[in-house]
Amino acid sequence: MKIAIKLIGLIMSIGFIVSCNNKESKTPVNKGTIVRFPEKSDMLLLTDRPPQLETPLRVFRQDITPNESFFVRWHLSGILTRIDIDTFRLEIIGDVKKKLSLSMNDLKSKFKPVTMIAVAQCAGNSRKLYKPQVPGGQWMNGAMGNAKWTGVNVKDILEMAGLKDDAVDISFDGLDDGPLPGVPDFVKSLDIAHAMNGEVIIAYQMNGQDIPMLNGYPLKLIVPGWYATYWVGALHRIEVLDHHFDGFWMKKAYLIPNNPVANESPKELSKDLVPIKKMSVRSIFVEPEPDTVLKHGKTILVEGLAFDYGAGIKKVELSLDSGATWFPVKLNDDLGKYSWRRWQYNWTPEKKGLYHLKVKAMNNDGIGQSTAQWNRSGYQRNVIEELDVEVE
Ligand SMILES: Nc1nc2c(c(=O)[nH]1)N[C@H]1C(S)=C(S)[C@@H](COP(=O)(O)O)O[C@H]1N2
Ligand SMILES: [Mo]
C-alpha cells in the first residue's frame, strides 16, 4: 500500500563538530558543523531554524547531486514537516478562464511529463568569499546542486486554465509560513512570457525520486538558468495577476545593483536596484580541496565544474601561475544547457612550493567571469576562482 502521508520527524540537528578551520588560510574551506537532517546525509550546518544546509564540496565530484546531499535553504521557520498527499492540491487561481485544483495524480496523468537537468544555485552561494564580508548565510560553494527534474510544463498548466487577455504576472506560493503573522509569506513571481516560455516546469520528481521534504516536496518550481530564489518549494498556489506583482520577496528582497555583474562599491552603495534574475557564468575548483598538500612529481586530477544561465559553457581555462598564463582544460560530457559541465586536468607539479591556481569559464555568448565584484548582499558571485596548493 502506498503511504499517503509523508512526514519528517521533528527538525532536529544532532550535530557535532568534525572540523573547524581556525587556521588563517587564503582559500576558505567549507568545513564546520556536520549535521544529519531527515532524508539527508552529512551536511554543513549554517542555521537550523530555518534549515540552511550546505553540500560538502566532495559531492561535486559527480555530474548529478544526489537528493540526500542537495543543499537546503528555507527563509521561514514554519516549514512543512507533514503533508497528506491524497488531499494535497495545486491551485491555479486569479486571472484565468477556468480555475484549476490539481491533485498529484492529475499532474502525473493529465500532462505530458518533461525532464531536464538543471543547476539550482542560491543567489547567495559563495557569499563567504566576499571581501569585505557581508551579512547573510556564510555559504562557501555548496549552496548549489545539479539535478534531473521531472514534472509538468507551467505552460501546459496555464493553457489548461486559460489566461485572460490582461494577465501580466504569475505568482508562485509555497506552503511554508512565517513564524509570526507579520512575516511576509514566501511568494515569487515571473512575467507571463517567462512563465510561458516552455522551459519553466513544476517538478514532482528530483533525480527519479520524490523530492525530499526539505527540498520542497511535493512540488518545486524549476526556473532553469535563474537563481534558486525563484524555485519555490512546497508549491501549492499559482496566481495569475492582471498587474505587476509587488510582494516583499520580489520588491524588497533579492535586489541587486542594476549592472551585468551586480557590482557596487562598499563606499558608495547603488541606488538603482533590480530583482536578481539570471545566473552569471561561473567555474569552481572541486579537486584538490583547499589545504590539500600534494607530492611533487606525482600526477593528480585537478577538477571542477562550470555553468551559466543556459547559453552553455564554451571553454574553461586554468592557470597554475597566478593568472600569468592560461590554457584550456578538458570539458566532460554536455548534459544539457542548464546542467553544469565538469572539467578536468591531469597535473604533475614538478617543483616544490606554493602554487596559486585560477580557473575561469566563458560561455557560448562570449561572456566570461569578473576579476572583482562586490555587493552588499553577497549575491551573484562570478569572480574568477583561486586556489592555493602546496607541493612538497
Ligand atoms: N516555499 C519556499 N520556496 C523556496 C524558498 C523558501 O524559503 N520557501 N527558498 C528559496 C531559495 S532562496 C532557495 S536558494 C531555494 C533552495 O532550494 P533547496 O532548499 O531545495 O536547496 O529554494 C527557494 N524556494
Ligand atoms: Mo537562495
Short mmCIF file of C-alpha atoms and ligand atoms in Angstrom, two decimals:
data_model
loop_
_atom_site.label_atom_id
_atom_site.label_comp_id
_atom_site.label_asym_id
_atom_site.label_seq_id
_atom_site.Cartn_x
_atom_site.Cartn_y
_atom_site.Cartn_z
CA MET A 1 0.00 0.00 0.00
CA LYS A 2 1.23 3.47 -0.84
CA ILE A 3 1.78 5.70 2.16
CA ALA A 4 -0.21 8.83 1.53
CA ILE A 5 1.08 10.85 4.41
CA LYS A 6 4.64 11.93 4.33
CA LEU A 7 6.14 13.33 7.43
CA ILE A 8 9.60 14.03 8.67
CA GLY A 9 10.40 13.93 12.32
CA LEU A 10 10.98 16.98 14.40
CA ILE A 11 13.60 19.04 12.69
CA MET A 12 16.44 18.13 14.97
CA SER A 13 20.03 18.69 14.35
CA ILE A 14 22.16 16.34 16.33
CA GLY A 15 25.33 17.93 15.25
CA PHE A 16 28.92 17.53 16.22
CA ILE A 17 31.96 19.46 15.22
CA VAL A 18 34.14 17.41 12.94
CA SER A 19 36.47 20.09 11.88
CA CYS A 20 36.91 23.74 12.50
CA ASN A 21 39.10 25.71 10.21
CA ASN A 22 40.63 28.27 12.54
CA LYS A 23 43.95 28.43 10.77
CA GLU A 24 44.41 31.50 8.60
CA SER A 25 44.18 30.19 5.06
CA LYS A 26 43.96 32.23 1.89
CA THR A 27 41.35 29.91 0.47
CA PRO A 28 38.45 29.48 2.87
CA VAL A 29 37.26 25.91 3.33
CA ASN A 30 33.69 24.73 3.69
CA LYS A 31 34.16 22.87 6.91
CA GLY A 32 32.15 23.32 10.05
CA THR A 33 29.40 21.60 11.94
CA ILE A 34 28.18 18.47 10.21
CA VAL A 35 24.54 17.59 10.76
CA ARG A 36 22.05 14.93 9.79
CA PHE A 37 18.52 16.05 8.96
CA PRO A 38 15.64 13.79 7.81
CA GLU A 39 16.29 12.26 4.34
CA LYS A 40 19.72 13.92 4.26
CA SER A 41 23.27 12.64 4.57
CA ASP A 42 26.07 14.63 6.22
CA MET A 43 25.58 18.32 5.53
CA LEU A 44 27.24 21.51 6.73
CA LEU A 45 25.05 23.46 9.11
CA LEU A 46 24.50 27.18 8.58
CA THR A 47 21.30 27.57 10.60
CA ASP A 48 18.75 25.07 11.83
CA ARG A 49 15.66 27.29 12.17
CA PRO A 50 15.00 27.73 9.33
CA PRO A 51 17.17 24.91 7.99
CA GLN A 52 20.08 26.05 5.85
CA LEU A 53 22.37 23.17 4.97
CA GLU A 54 25.37 23.28 2.67
CA THR A 55 26.58 20.48 0.41
CA PRO A 56 30.14 19.33 1.15
CA LEU A 57 32.46 20.09 -1.78
CA ARG A 58 33.41 16.44 -2.40
CA VAL A 59 29.82 15.73 -3.52
CA PHE A 60 30.50 17.79 -6.64
CA ARG A 61 32.88 15.14 -7.99
CA GLN A 62 29.87 13.78 -9.91
CA ASP A 63 27.54 15.17 -12.56
CA ILE A 64 24.35 14.81 -10.55
CA THR A 65 23.99 15.91 -6.94
CA PRO A 66 22.15 13.17 -5.00
CA ASN A 67 18.93 14.19 -3.25
CA GLU A 68 20.33 13.32 0.14
CA SER A 69 23.25 15.72 -0.38
CA PHE A 70 21.39 18.54 -2.10
CA PHE A 71 21.63 21.87 -0.27
CA VAL A 72 18.70 23.17 1.76
CA ARG A 73 17.67 26.76 2.20
CA TRP A 74 14.39 27.98 3.71
CA HIS A 75 13.63 31.54 4.77
CA LEU A 76 10.85 30.97 7.24
CA SER A 77 10.93 28.71 10.25
CA GLY A 78 7.36 27.48 9.62
CA ILE A 79 8.39 24.81 7.16
CA LEU A 80 6.43 21.75 6.22
CA THR A 81 7.07 18.59 8.21
CA ARG A 82 3.90 16.68 7.33
CA ILE A 83 1.70 16.51 4.27
CA ASP A 84 -1.24 14.35 3.21
CA ILE A 85 -0.53 13.80 -0.46
CA ASP A 86 -4.02 12.46 -1.19
CA THR A 87 -5.69 15.71 -0.24
CA PHE A 88 -2.90 18.00 -1.50
CA ARG A 89 -3.96 20.20 -4.42
CA LEU A 90 -2.09 22.65 -6.64
CA GLU A 91 -4.43 25.61 -7.10
CA ILE A 92 -4.36 27.80 -10.20
CA ILE A 93 -6.38 30.93 -9.48
CA GLY A 94 -6.71 34.59 -10.44
CA ASP A 95 -6.94 35.98 -13.94
CA VAL A 96 -7.80 32.68 -15.63
CA LYS A 97 -10.78 31.47 -17.64
CA LYS A 98 -11.08 28.34 -15.50
CA LYS A 99 -9.65 27.85 -12.02
CA LEU A 100 -7.86 24.56 -11.52
CA SER A 101 -7.31 22.40 -8.48
CA LEU A 102 -4.91 19.63 -9.45
CA SER A 103 -4.09 16.52 -7.45
CA MET A 104 -0.70 14.84 -7.71
CA ASN A 105 -2.42 12.20 -9.80
CA ASP A 106 -3.82 14.86 -12.17
CA LEU A 107 -0.34 16.32 -12.61
CA LYS A 108 1.12 12.92 -13.39
CA SER A 109 -1.68 11.70 -15.69
CA LYS A 110 -3.18 14.72 -17.46
CA PHE A 111 0.01 16.37 -18.66
CA LYS A 112 2.99 15.31 -20.71
CA PRO A 113 5.94 14.68 -18.37
CA VAL A 114 9.08 16.67 -19.10
CA THR A 115 12.59 16.10 -17.79
CA MET A 116 15.63 18.36 -17.67
CA ILE A 117 18.93 18.56 -15.86
CA ALA A 118 19.44 21.97 -14.31
CA VAL A 119 21.63 23.68 -11.73
CA ALA A 120 19.88 25.20 -8.74
CA GLN A 121 22.09 27.84 -7.17
CA CYS A 122 21.21 30.11 -4.28
CA ALA A 123 21.68 33.80 -5.07
CA GLY A 124 23.98 33.98 -2.04
CA ASN A 125 26.10 30.95 -2.92
CA SER A 126 29.77 31.62 -2.06
CA ARG A 127 28.88 34.68 0.00
CA LYS A 128 31.66 33.75 2.41
CA LEU A 129 34.18 34.65 -0.29
CA TYR A 130 33.04 38.27 -0.41
CA LYS A 131 35.54 40.82 0.84
CA PRO A 132 34.64 42.92 2.76
CA GLN A 133 32.38 40.34 4.36
CA VAL A 134 28.62 40.87 4.06
CA PRO A 135 25.79 39.74 6.35
CA GLY A 136 23.74 36.66 5.48
CA GLY A 137 24.35 32.91 5.37
CA GLN A 138 28.10 32.37 5.10
CA TRP A 139 27.98 29.85 2.27
CA MET A 140 31.05 28.52 0.57
CA ASN A 141 30.39 26.99 -2.87
CA GLY A 142 27.91 24.39 -1.61
CA ALA A 143 24.64 26.31 -1.91
CA MET A 144 24.05 24.73 -5.29
CA GLY A 145 23.42 21.39 -6.93
CA ASN A 146 22.71 19.80 -10.31
CA ALA A 147 19.67 17.53 -10.54
CA LYS A 148 17.40 15.86 -13.05
CA TRP A 149 13.93 17.36 -12.63
CA THR A 150 10.77 15.68 -13.91
CA GLY A 151 7.39 17.32 -13.94
CA VAL A 152 4.90 19.35 -15.90
CA ASN A 153 5.46 22.37 -18.07
CA VAL A 154 3.97 25.51 -16.49
CA LYS A 155 2.86 26.49 -20.00
CA ASP A 156 0.68 23.36 -20.26
CA ILE A 157 -0.99 24.08 -16.92
CA LEU A 158 -1.63 27.73 -17.76
CA GLU A 159 -3.03 26.74 -21.15
CA MET A 160 -5.44 24.36 -19.47
CA ALA A 161 -6.57 27.17 -17.15
CA GLY A 162 -6.65 29.69 -19.99
CA LEU A 163 -5.09 33.10 -19.41
CA LYS A 164 -7.27 36.18 -19.66
CA ASP A 165 -6.05 38.87 -22.06
CA ASP A 166 -4.91 41.29 -19.38
CA ALA A 167 -2.72 38.76 -17.48
CA VAL A 168 0.69 40.27 -16.65
CA ASP A 169 2.50 38.31 -13.93
CA ILE A 170 2.22 34.91 -12.31
CA SER A 171 2.94 34.43 -8.62
CA PHE A 172 4.04 31.18 -7.01
CA ASP A 173 3.41 30.43 -3.35
CA GLY A 174 4.76 27.65 -1.16
CA LEU A 175 3.12 26.02 1.86
CA ASP A 176 5.67 27.42 4.32
CA ASP A 177 4.70 30.24 6.65
CA GLY A 178 6.39 32.86 8.75
CA PRO A 179 6.74 32.31 12.49
CA LEU A 180 4.54 35.36 13.18
CA PRO A 181 1.67 36.91 11.21
CA GLY A 182 3.77 39.96 10.28
CA VAL A 183 6.44 37.94 8.46
CA PRO A 184 5.81 38.08 4.71
CA ASP A 185 4.88 34.75 3.13
CA PHE A 186 7.43 33.42 0.62
CA VAL A 187 5.94 34.21 -2.80
CA LYS A 188 7.87 34.83 -6.03
CA SER A 189 6.71 35.91 -9.48
CA LEU A 190 7.59 35.59 -13.15
CA ASP A 191 6.18 37.59 -16.03
CA ILE A 192 3.79 35.83 -18.43
CA ALA A 193 6.29 35.48 -21.27
CA HIS A 194 8.82 33.80 -18.98
CA ALA A 195 6.29 31.50 -17.32
CA MET A 196 5.00 30.50 -20.77
CA ASN A 197 8.42 30.01 -22.41
CA GLY A 198 8.09 26.23 -22.33
CA GLU A 199 11.11 25.71 -20.08
CA VAL A 200 9.73 26.59 -16.66
CA ILE A 201 8.45 23.41 -15.07
CA ILE A 202 6.77 22.19 -11.90
CA ALA A 203 8.78 19.20 -10.77
CA TYR A 204 7.29 16.29 -8.86
CA GLN A 205 10.47 14.27 -9.10
CA MET A 206 14.10 15.00 -8.41
CA ASN A 207 16.62 12.51 -9.77
CA GLY A 208 13.83 9.98 -10.38
CA GLN A 209 12.54 10.06 -6.80
CA ASP A 210 10.11 12.11 -4.76
CA ILE A 211 11.61 15.48 -3.87
CA PRO A 212 12.90 15.34 -0.27
CA MET A 213 10.65 17.16 2.18
CA LEU A 214 13.44 19.61 2.95
CA ASN A 215 13.87 20.42 -0.75
CA GLY A 216 10.23 21.28 -1.31
CA TYR A 217 8.16 18.08 -1.52
CA PRO A 218 5.75 17.54 -3.19
CA LEU A 219 6.23 20.18 -5.93
CA LYS A 220 9.06 22.54 -6.77
CA LEU A 221 9.08 25.26 -9.39
CA ILE A 222 12.09 24.89 -11.70
CA VAL A 223 13.21 28.11 -13.38
CA PRO A 224 16.23 26.93 -15.35
CA GLY A 225 19.09 29.41 -15.63
CA TRP A 226 17.65 31.67 -12.90
CA TYR A 227 18.76 31.80 -9.29
CA ALA A 228 17.09 29.29 -6.98
CA THR A 229 15.24 32.00 -5.08
CA TYR A 230 12.62 31.61 -7.83
CA TRP A 231 12.46 27.82 -7.41
CA VAL A 232 9.55 27.87 -4.99
CA GLY A 233 9.32 24.67 -2.97
CA ALA A 234 6.21 23.04 -1.48
CA LEU A 235 4.43 24.93 -4.27
CA HIS A 236 0.67 24.95 -3.77
CA ARG A 237 -0.73 28.09 -5.35
CA ILE A 238 -0.23 29.75 -8.70
CA GLU A 239 -1.99 33.05 -9.14
CA VAL A 240 -2.36 34.80 -12.47
CA LEU A 241 -2.30 38.57 -11.93
CA ASP A 242 -3.60 41.46 -14.03
CA HIS A 243 -0.95 43.73 -12.51
CA HIS A 244 2.75 43.55 -11.61
CA PHE A 245 3.35 41.50 -8.51
CA ASP A 246 4.73 43.61 -5.67
CA GLY A 247 5.23 41.14 -2.81
CA PHE A 248 8.07 41.52 -0.32
CA TRP A 249 10.25 38.76 -1.79
CA MET A 250 10.27 40.47 -5.19
CA LYS A 251 10.23 44.17 -4.30
CA LYS A 252 12.29 44.33 -1.10
CA ALA A 253 14.43 41.20 -1.01
CA TYR A 254 16.76 39.71 -3.61
CA LEU A 255 17.67 43.00 -5.21
CA ILE A 256 20.99 43.65 -6.93
CA PRO A 257 22.74 46.73 -8.35
CA ASN A 258 21.47 47.27 -11.87
CA ASN A 259 24.53 46.23 -13.91
CA PRO A 260 25.58 42.94 -15.54
CA VAL A 261 27.77 41.69 -12.69
CA ALA A 262 25.71 43.15 -9.82
CA ASN A 263 28.64 45.29 -8.74
CA GLU A 264 28.72 48.23 -6.34
CA SER A 265 31.23 49.88 -4.07
CA PRO A 266 31.06 49.40 -0.28
CA LYS A 267 31.80 53.11 -0.03
CA GLU A 268 29.02 54.15 -2.36
CA LEU A 269 26.07 51.79 -2.47
CA SER A 270 23.99 51.79 -5.63
CA LYS A 271 20.55 53.36 -5.50
CA ASP A 272 19.48 51.65 -8.70
CA LEU A 273 18.41 48.16 -7.60
CA VAL A 274 16.57 45.48 -9.58
CA PRO A 275 15.44 41.92 -8.79
CA ILE A 276 18.15 39.30 -9.28
CA LYS A 277 17.38 37.02 -12.25
CA LYS A 278 19.71 35.00 -14.47
CA MET A 279 22.78 33.26 -13.10
CA SER A 280 26.24 34.53 -14.03
CA VAL A 281 28.98 32.49 -15.64
CA ARG A 282 30.95 30.54 -13.03
CA SER A 283 33.63 27.95 -12.68
CA ILE A 284 34.84 26.44 -9.43
CA PHE A 285 37.51 24.06 -8.19
CA VAL A 286 36.31 20.78 -6.71
CA GLU A 287 39.60 18.88 -6.55
CA PRO A 288 42.03 19.29 -4.87
CA GLU A 289 40.21 20.75 -1.89
CA PRO A 290 41.75 23.75 -0.15
CA ASP A 291 44.54 22.84 2.28
CA THR A 292 45.46 19.66 0.39
CA VAL A 293 49.23 19.10 0.27
CA LEU A 294 50.48 17.47 -2.95
CA LYS A 295 53.66 15.50 -3.71
CA HIS A 296 55.95 16.83 -6.43
CA GLY A 297 56.36 14.60 -9.46
CA LYS A 298 53.06 12.88 -8.76
CA THR A 299 50.15 13.34 -11.17
CA ILE A 300 46.81 14.39 -9.75
CA LEU A 301 43.49 15.23 -11.30
CA VAL A 302 42.52 18.86 -10.92
CA GLU A 303 38.79 19.07 -11.44
CA GLY A 304 35.86 21.37 -11.13
CA LEU A 305 32.67 22.44 -12.78
CA ALA A 306 31.32 25.37 -14.76
CA PHE A 307 27.88 26.64 -15.67
CA ASP A 308 25.94 29.71 -16.69
CA TYR A 309 22.34 30.81 -17.33
CA GLY A 310 21.74 28.44 -20.23
CA ALA A 311 23.87 29.60 -23.15
CA GLY A 312 26.21 26.71 -22.33
CA ILE A 313 29.89 26.65 -21.39
CA LYS A 314 32.25 27.13 -24.32
CA LYS A 315 35.60 26.82 -22.57
CA VAL A 316 37.23 26.62 -19.19
CA GLU A 317 40.80 27.86 -18.72
CA LEU A 318 43.19 27.09 -15.92
CA SER A 319 46.24 28.96 -14.69
CA LEU A 320 48.92 27.38 -12.50
CA ASP A 321 50.86 30.61 -12.09
CA SER A 322 48.52 33.18 -10.54
CA GLY A 323 46.96 34.08 -13.87
CA ALA A 324 50.19 34.86 -15.78
CA THR A 325 49.45 32.09 -18.32
CA TRP A 326 46.21 30.26 -19.10
CA PHE A 327 45.38 27.09 -21.01
CA PRO A 328 42.07 25.34 -21.82
CA VAL A 329 41.12 22.20 -19.91
CA LYS A 330 39.07 19.18 -20.98
CA LEU A 331 35.32 19.51 -20.61
CA ASN A 332 33.33 16.41 -19.68
CA ASP A 333 30.04 15.44 -21.33
CA ASP A 334 27.48 18.12 -22.08
CA LEU A 335 24.32 17.11 -20.18
CA GLY A 336 22.17 19.97 -21.45
CA LYS A 337 22.40 23.73 -21.49
CA TYR A 338 21.09 24.19 -17.95
CA SER A 339 23.30 21.49 -16.44
CA TRP A 340 26.74 22.23 -15.12
CA ARG A 341 29.66 20.86 -17.03
CA ARG A 342 32.55 19.27 -15.24
CA TRP A 343 36.13 19.94 -16.32
CA GLN A 344 39.42 18.22 -15.54
CA TYR A 345 43.16 18.45 -15.98
CA ASN A 346 45.95 16.00 -15.19
CA TRP A 347 48.62 17.96 -13.37
CA THR A 348 52.10 16.88 -12.40
CA PRO A 349 53.67 19.65 -10.31
CA GLU A 350 57.41 19.25 -10.88
CA LYS A 351 58.68 21.69 -8.29
CA LYS A 352 58.05 22.05 -4.58
CA GLY A 353 56.43 25.19 -3.33
CA LEU A 354 53.21 27.13 -3.19
CA TYR A 355 51.13 27.27 -6.37
CA HIS A 356 48.37 29.79 -6.91
CA LEU A 357 45.78 28.29 -9.26
CA LYS A 358 43.00 30.18 -11.02
CA VAL A 359 40.10 28.99 -13.15
CA LYS A 360 37.75 30.88 -15.45
CA ALA A 361 34.95 29.94 -17.83
CA MET A 362 33.45 31.51 -20.91
CA ASN A 363 30.00 30.74 -22.27
CA ASN A 364 28.63 30.48 -25.81
CA ASP A 365 27.53 34.14 -25.67
CA GLY A 366 31.19 35.10 -25.18
CA ILE A 367 30.59 36.13 -21.56
CA GLY A 368 33.32 35.35 -19.04
CA GLN A 369 33.90 35.99 -15.36
CA SER A 370 34.72 39.06 -13.28
CA THR A 371 38.06 39.90 -11.75
CA ALA A 372 36.48 41.95 -8.97
CA GLN A 373 32.92 42.12 -7.77
CA TRP A 374 31.13 43.12 -4.60
CA ASN A 375 27.60 43.95 -3.49
CA ARG A 376 26.02 44.44 -0.06
CA SER A 377 24.06 41.18 -0.17
CA GLY A 378 26.80 38.90 -1.48
CA TYR A 379 24.71 37.86 -4.46
CA GLN A 380 25.56 36.52 -7.88
CA ARG A 381 29.23 35.80 -7.31
CA ASN A 382 31.11 35.27 -10.55
CA VAL A 383 34.67 36.20 -9.66
CA ILE A 384 37.45 34.07 -11.15
CA GLU A 385 38.11 31.40 -8.51
CA GLU A 386 41.52 30.91 -6.91
CA LEU A 387 43.11 28.01 -5.07
CA ASP A 388 46.37 27.80 -3.15
CA VAL A 389 48.07 24.45 -3.41
CA GLU A 390 51.16 23.41 -1.51
CA VAL A 391 53.51 20.94 -3.18
CA GLU A 392 56.17 19.19 -1.12
N1 LIG B 1 8.49 27.81 -0.36
C1 LIG B 1 9.77 28.21 -0.38
N2 LIG B 1 10.47 28.02 -1.51
C2 LIG B 1 11.76 28.42 -1.60
C3 LIG B 1 12.40 29.07 -0.51
C4 LIG B 1 11.64 29.26 0.68
O1 LIG B 1 12.11 29.81 1.67
N3 LIG B 1 10.33 28.81 0.70
N4 LIG B 1 13.71 29.49 -0.63
C5 LIG B 1 14.21 29.69 -1.99
C6 LIG B 1 15.67 29.84 -2.05
S1 LIG B 1 16.31 31.35 -1.68
C7 LIG B 1 16.50 28.84 -2.48
S2 LIG B 1 18.16 29.06 -2.62
C8 LIG B 1 15.93 27.52 -2.85
C9 LIG B 1 16.61 26.42 -2.08
O2 LIG B 1 16.10 25.19 -2.51
P1 LIG B 1 16.57 23.87 -1.77
O3 LIG B 1 16.22 24.03 -0.32
O4 LIG B 1 15.86 22.75 -2.44
O5 LIG B 1 18.04 23.76 -1.97
O6 LIG B 1 14.54 27.42 -2.59
C10 LIG B 1 13.80 28.56 -2.91
N5 LIG B 1 12.42 28.22 -2.76
MO MO B 2 18.60 31.37 -2.05
#
